[in-house]
Short mmCIF file of C-alpha atoms and ligand atoms in Angstrom, two decimals:
data_model
loop_
_atom_site.label_atom_id
_atom_site.label_comp_id
_atom_site.label_asym_id
_atom_site.label_seq_id
_atom_site.Cartn_x
_atom_site.Cartn_y
_atom_site.Cartn_z
CA MET A 878 -77.14 -72.60 -125.79
CA ILE A 879 -78.39 -76.13 -126.77
CA ILE A 880 -75.63 -78.66 -127.68
CA VAL A 881 -76.40 -82.21 -129.22
CA VAL A 882 -74.28 -85.15 -128.96
CA ALA A 883 -75.12 -86.83 -132.30
CA ASN A 884 -74.23 -90.09 -134.14
CA SER A 885 -76.86 -92.46 -134.90
CA LYS A 886 -74.37 -95.38 -134.26
CA GLY A 887 -74.20 -96.69 -130.95
CA GLY A 888 -71.15 -97.20 -129.06
CA VAL A 889 -69.27 -94.45 -130.47
CA GLY A 890 -68.60 -92.66 -127.24
CA LYS A 891 -71.78 -90.13 -127.09
CA SER A 892 -72.81 -90.57 -123.69
CA THR A 893 -69.22 -90.41 -122.40
CA LEU A 894 -68.66 -87.17 -124.12
CA ALA A 895 -72.06 -85.77 -123.00
CA VAL A 896 -71.56 -86.64 -119.49
CA HIS A 897 -67.85 -85.12 -119.53
CA LEU A 898 -69.10 -81.81 -121.19
CA ALA A 899 -71.97 -81.46 -118.90
CA ALA A 900 -69.88 -81.71 -115.96
CA TRP A 901 -67.02 -79.69 -117.39
CA LEU A 902 -69.48 -76.76 -118.09
CA HIS A 903 -70.81 -77.01 -114.53
CA SER A 904 -67.23 -76.86 -113.23
CA GLN A 905 -66.71 -73.77 -115.26
CA GLY A 906 -69.42 -71.94 -113.47
CA HIS A 907 -72.21 -72.39 -116.02
CA ARG A 908 -75.95 -73.36 -115.08
CA VAL A 909 -76.25 -76.90 -117.04
CA THR A 910 -79.08 -79.23 -117.93
CA LEU A 911 -78.38 -82.69 -119.28
CA ALA A 912 -81.22 -83.99 -121.60
CA ASP A 913 -80.90 -87.76 -121.70
CA CYS A 914 -82.80 -88.57 -124.97
CA ASP A 915 -81.62 -92.05 -125.33
CA THR A 916 -84.25 -94.78 -123.86
CA GLN A 917 -81.27 -96.61 -122.01
CA HIS A 918 -80.97 -93.38 -119.57
CA SER A 919 -77.29 -94.24 -119.01
CA SER A 920 -75.86 -90.70 -118.96
CA SER A 921 -78.65 -89.27 -116.60
CA GLU A 922 -77.74 -92.00 -114.04
CA TRP A 923 -74.05 -91.42 -114.43
CA ILE A 924 -74.27 -87.65 -114.17
CA LYS A 925 -76.81 -87.54 -111.07
CA GLU A 926 -73.79 -88.85 -108.95
CA ALA A 927 -70.68 -87.50 -110.96
CA ALA A 928 -72.10 -83.90 -110.87
CA PRO A 929 -75.45 -83.85 -108.90
CA GLU A 930 -75.72 -80.07 -109.42
CA VAL A 931 -76.25 -80.47 -113.07
CA GLN A 932 -79.95 -80.46 -113.90
CA VAL A 933 -81.02 -83.87 -115.35
CA VAL A 934 -84.13 -84.46 -117.54
CA ARG A 935 -85.26 -87.33 -119.70
CA LEU A 936 -86.77 -86.77 -122.99
CA ASP A 937 -88.05 -89.69 -124.63
CA ASP A 938 -89.94 -88.55 -127.93
CA ALA A 939 -89.72 -86.00 -130.45
CA LYS A 940 -92.49 -84.01 -129.31
CA GLU A 941 -91.18 -83.63 -126.00
CA ILE A 942 -88.00 -82.68 -127.28
CA LEU A 943 -89.22 -80.04 -129.52
CA ASP A 944 -91.58 -78.46 -126.57
CA GLN A 945 -89.18 -78.64 -123.75
CA LEU A 946 -85.35 -77.84 -125.21
CA PRO A 947 -86.23 -74.18 -125.65
CA LEU A 948 -87.68 -73.87 -122.07
CA LEU A 949 -84.64 -75.69 -120.52
CA ASP A 950 -82.42 -73.39 -122.66
CA GLN A 951 -84.15 -70.29 -120.94
CA GLU A 952 -83.56 -71.98 -117.57
CA THR A 953 -79.97 -72.57 -117.80
CA ASP A 954 -76.96 -71.61 -119.72
CA PHE A 955 -76.16 -74.74 -121.67
CA VAL A 956 -78.43 -77.81 -122.64
CA ILE A 957 -76.66 -80.71 -123.41
CA ALA A 958 -78.71 -83.41 -124.88
CA ASP A 959 -77.24 -87.08 -125.31
CA GLY A 960 -78.82 -88.29 -128.33
CA PRO A 961 -80.00 -91.92 -129.03
CA GLY A 962 -78.14 -94.42 -131.05
CA SER A 963 -80.42 -94.68 -134.01
CA GLN A 964 -81.93 -92.65 -136.86
CA THR A 965 -85.15 -91.93 -135.32
CA GLU A 966 -87.60 -88.66 -135.01
CA THR A 967 -85.66 -88.07 -131.78
CA SER A 968 -82.29 -87.47 -133.61
CA LEU A 969 -84.23 -85.04 -135.84
CA ALA A 970 -85.80 -83.33 -133.30
CA LEU A 971 -82.55 -82.83 -131.27
CA LEU A 972 -80.81 -81.32 -134.37
CA LEU A 973 -83.93 -79.14 -135.33
CA ARG A 974 -83.25 -77.37 -131.80
CA ALA A 975 -79.79 -77.39 -131.26
CA GLU A 976 -77.20 -74.76 -131.99
CA LEU A 977 -74.15 -77.01 -132.21
CA ALA A 978 -73.91 -80.76 -132.99
CA ILE A 979 -70.81 -82.75 -131.71
CA VAL A 980 -70.28 -86.03 -133.69
CA PRO A 981 -68.17 -88.57 -131.76
CA CYS A 982 -66.75 -91.02 -134.34
CA LYS A 983 -64.32 -93.90 -133.84
CA ALA A 984 -61.14 -93.27 -135.72
CA SER A 985 -60.96 -95.74 -138.55
CA MET A 986 -61.93 -95.44 -142.11
CA LEU A 987 -64.81 -97.74 -141.94
CA GLU A 988 -66.15 -95.72 -139.00
CA VAL A 989 -65.57 -92.48 -140.95
CA ARG A 990 -67.37 -93.78 -144.17
CA ALA A 991 -70.05 -94.87 -141.91
CA LEU A 992 -70.64 -91.27 -141.10
CA ALA A 993 -72.09 -90.32 -144.33
CA LYS A 994 -75.05 -92.62 -143.38
CA ALA A 995 -75.10 -91.66 -139.76
CA THR A 996 -75.08 -88.01 -140.15
CA ASP A 997 -78.09 -88.18 -142.89
CA VAL A 998 -80.28 -86.68 -140.36
CA LEU A 999 -77.89 -83.97 -139.63
CA ARG A 1000 -77.72 -82.86 -143.09
CA GLN A 1001 -81.73 -83.05 -143.46
CA ALA A 1002 -81.82 -80.48 -140.29
CA GLN A 1003 -79.01 -78.31 -141.89
CA ASP A 1004 -81.19 -78.53 -144.89
CA ILE A 1005 -84.38 -77.27 -143.31
CA ARG A 1006 -82.64 -74.83 -141.18
CA LYS A 1007 -80.24 -73.36 -143.63
CA GLY A 1008 -76.87 -74.39 -142.30
CA LEU A 1009 -77.99 -74.99 -138.62
CA PRO A 1010 -76.80 -76.74 -136.34
CA SER A 1011 -73.14 -76.31 -136.83
CA ALA A 1012 -71.18 -79.58 -136.17
CA VAL A 1013 -67.94 -80.86 -135.41
CA ILE A 1014 -66.52 -84.13 -135.67
CA VAL A 1015 -64.56 -85.37 -132.69
CA LEU A 1016 -62.57 -88.45 -132.87
CA SER A 1017 -63.10 -90.99 -130.21
CA MET A 1018 -61.35 -94.09 -129.09
CA ILE A 1019 -58.19 -93.43 -131.10
CA GLY A 1020 -55.07 -95.72 -130.57
CA LYS A 1021 -52.03 -94.32 -128.61
CA ASN A 1022 -50.12 -94.18 -131.74
CA TYR A 1023 -52.65 -93.09 -134.03
CA ARG A 1024 -51.84 -90.49 -136.67
CA LEU A 1025 -54.74 -88.81 -138.54
CA THR A 1026 -54.16 -89.97 -142.11
CA GLN A 1027 -55.10 -87.88 -145.38
CA ASP A 1028 -57.85 -90.58 -146.09
CA MET A 1029 -59.73 -89.57 -142.90
CA LYS A 1030 -59.31 -86.02 -143.56
CA ASP A 1031 -60.56 -86.32 -146.95
CA ALA A 1032 -63.57 -88.25 -145.80
CA ALA A 1033 -64.43 -85.62 -143.10
CA ALA A 1034 -63.85 -82.89 -145.91
CA ALA A 1035 -66.21 -84.84 -148.25
CA LEU A 1036 -68.98 -84.60 -145.59
CA LYS A 1037 -68.25 -80.81 -145.14
CA LEU A 1038 -67.86 -81.57 -141.38
CA PRO A 1039 -64.74 -79.91 -139.62
CA LEU A 1040 -62.92 -82.30 -137.66
CA ALA A 1041 -61.64 -81.33 -133.98
CA LYS A 1042 -57.85 -81.12 -133.40
CA SER A 1043 -58.00 -82.81 -130.09
CA ALA A 1044 -59.61 -86.16 -129.60
CA MET A 1045 -60.34 -88.86 -127.16
CA THR A 1046 -57.87 -91.84 -126.97
CA LEU A 1047 -58.93 -95.24 -126.01
CA ARG A 1048 -58.28 -95.65 -122.45
CA GLN A 1049 -59.64 -98.14 -119.85
CA ILE A 1050 -60.30 -95.19 -117.47
CA TYR A 1051 -63.08 -93.75 -119.57
CA ALA A 1052 -64.74 -97.28 -119.55
CA ASP A 1053 -64.26 -97.38 -115.76
CA ALA A 1054 -65.85 -93.95 -115.08
CA PRO A 1055 -69.47 -94.46 -115.19
CA GLY A 1056 -69.20 -97.61 -112.94
CA GLN A 1057 -67.56 -95.43 -110.42
CA ALA A 1058 -70.25 -92.78 -111.00
CA LYS A 1059 -67.26 -90.20 -111.82
CA VAL A 1060 -65.74 -88.29 -114.57
CA VAL A 1061 -62.10 -88.69 -115.33
CA TRP A 1062 -60.87 -85.64 -113.49
CA GLN A 1063 -62.50 -86.97 -110.32
CA MET A 1064 -60.53 -90.07 -110.59
CA GLY A 1065 -57.03 -89.42 -109.15
CA SER A 1066 -53.74 -89.33 -110.84
CA ARG A 1067 -54.04 -92.35 -113.21
CA ALA A 1068 -56.68 -90.40 -115.13
CA LYS A 1069 -54.61 -87.33 -115.48
CA GLU A 1070 -53.87 -87.81 -119.11
CA ALA A 1071 -57.50 -88.62 -119.83
CA ALA A 1072 -58.69 -85.39 -117.82
CA ASP A 1073 -56.20 -83.24 -119.71
CA GLU A 1074 -57.40 -84.58 -123.14
CA VAL A 1075 -61.13 -84.21 -122.70
CA GLN A 1076 -60.78 -80.67 -121.40
CA GLN A 1077 -58.60 -80.03 -124.17
CA ILE A 1078 -61.60 -80.90 -126.53
CA PHE A 1079 -63.82 -78.82 -124.71
CA HIS A 1080 -61.58 -75.74 -124.80
CA GLU A 1081 -61.21 -76.20 -128.46
CA ILE A 1082 -64.68 -76.65 -129.11
CA LEU A 1083 -66.28 -74.05 -126.69
CA PRO A 1084 -63.44 -71.63 -125.99
CA LYS A 1085 -65.84 -68.95 -124.44
CA ALA A 1086 -67.47 -71.35 -122.11
CA ALA A 1087 -64.00 -71.76 -120.31
CA ILE A 1088 -63.10 -69.89 -117.24
CA ARG A 1089 -61.03 -66.88 -118.22
CA LYS A 1090 -58.20 -66.52 -116.19
CA PRO A 1091 -58.59 -63.15 -114.16
CA ALA A 1092 -56.25 -60.47 -115.46
CA LYS A 1093 -53.81 -59.30 -112.82
CA ARG A 1094 -54.89 -55.99 -111.42
CA PRO A 1095 -52.09 -53.75 -111.37
CA GLY A 1096 -50.71 -52.88 -107.85
CA THR A 1097 -52.00 -56.09 -106.20
CA ASN A 1098 -48.12 -57.49 -106.22
CA ALA A 1099 -47.03 -54.85 -104.06
CA ALA A 1100 -45.41 -56.17 -100.98
N1 ADP B 934 -62.17 -93.00 -125.03
C1 ADP B 934 -62.79 -94.28 -124.48
N2 ADP B 934 -61.82 -95.06 -124.45
C2 ADP B 934 -62.31 -96.54 -123.86
N3 ADP B 934 -63.61 -96.77 -123.82
C3 ADP B 934 -64.60 -96.04 -123.98
C4 ADP B 934 -64.09 -94.55 -124.56
N4 ADP B 934 -65.26 -93.90 -124.82
C5 ADP B 934 -66.28 -94.69 -124.22
N5 ADP B 934 -65.93 -95.76 -123.91
C6 ADP B 934 -66.84 -96.86 -123.40
O1 ADP B 934 -67.44 -97.54 -124.67
C7 ADP B 934 -68.61 -97.79 -124.50
C8 ADP B 934 -69.60 -97.16 -125.53
O2 ADP B 934 -69.56 -95.60 -125.05
P1 ADP B 934 -70.88 -94.81 -124.87
O3 ADP B 934 -70.39 -93.43 -124.40
O4 ADP B 934 -71.85 -95.45 -124.17
O5 ADP B 934 -71.30 -94.69 -126.44
P2 ADP B 934 -72.68 -94.27 -127.15
O6 ADP B 934 -73.37 -93.37 -126.05
O7 ADP B 934 -72.48 -93.46 -128.35
O8 ADP B 934 -73.35 -95.46 -127.44
C9 ADP B 934 -69.07 -97.77 -123.18
O9 ADP B 934 -68.61 -98.75 -122.56
C10 ADP B 934 -68.07 -96.59 -122.80
O10 ADP B 934 -67.50 -96.82 -121.32
MG1 MG B 935 -75.26 -93.50 -125.20
#
C-alpha cells in the first residue's frame, strides 16, 4: 500500500508524521519503505537512525516517482512517501500513485482555509483517478485546550475531506525528536502522551495495520 503525506504548504508536520508512521508500521511487523520526496531530505536522515530497518529511498522528480513507487510497493508492505512543501509535478506524481493521502493541517481557521489551495493537486489526482487516492486530514500542532469548532468542521466538509478524530498536539517533544534521531515512543516517560496520541492516530487511520492482539487459546490458562 502506498501512502503519501501531502500538503503543499511547508512546516505543517508532514515529515514528522511520515517518519512516525513509517516507524510505527515497522514496529507492527510490516516491511516498510520511506520514500523521501522532499529535496531537503530531512525525513530520510531522521528515519535512518530512528528505525534503521525501514528501507529508505530518495525520489526527487516526478518521473522517478511514477516509475519507482509501484516497484517499491511490490517489495514491501507499505511505502510511506513524504511529500514536498510545494505544488510541483512531484506532488501530482505522488498522488497519482498513492492509495491514501494523509493531509496534516495546522488547527486554525486560516490554515484550514488555505487547505483549499494546498489540496488543489489532490483534487486534480482524484479527478483523473475517479476518486483516488482517498484522503484524510489530520490536525497537527493543536493547542492543549483546543476544541474543534463548527467552522473548522464546515471548512473540512466543504473540501469533501474527512477529518480524523485524533490529532497531534503542539509539543516540544516532537520538535526535539529529529535532533535526537528518535521517534517519540523511544524518548522515555516525558514523551508518553505524545507516543499515545500519535499511535492513536495510526490506529484510527489504518486499523488493519495494527498488530491484532492474539486471541486466548482455550485451555492455555490451565494451571
Ligand atoms: N506536533 C508538533 N509539535 C511541535 N512541533 C512540531 C510538531 N510537529 C512538527 N513540529 C515541528 O515543526 C517543524 C515543521 O514540521 P515538519 O514535520 O518538518 O513539517 P513539513 O514536513 O510539513 O515541512 C519542525 O521543526 C518539527 O519538528
Ligand atoms: Mg518535510
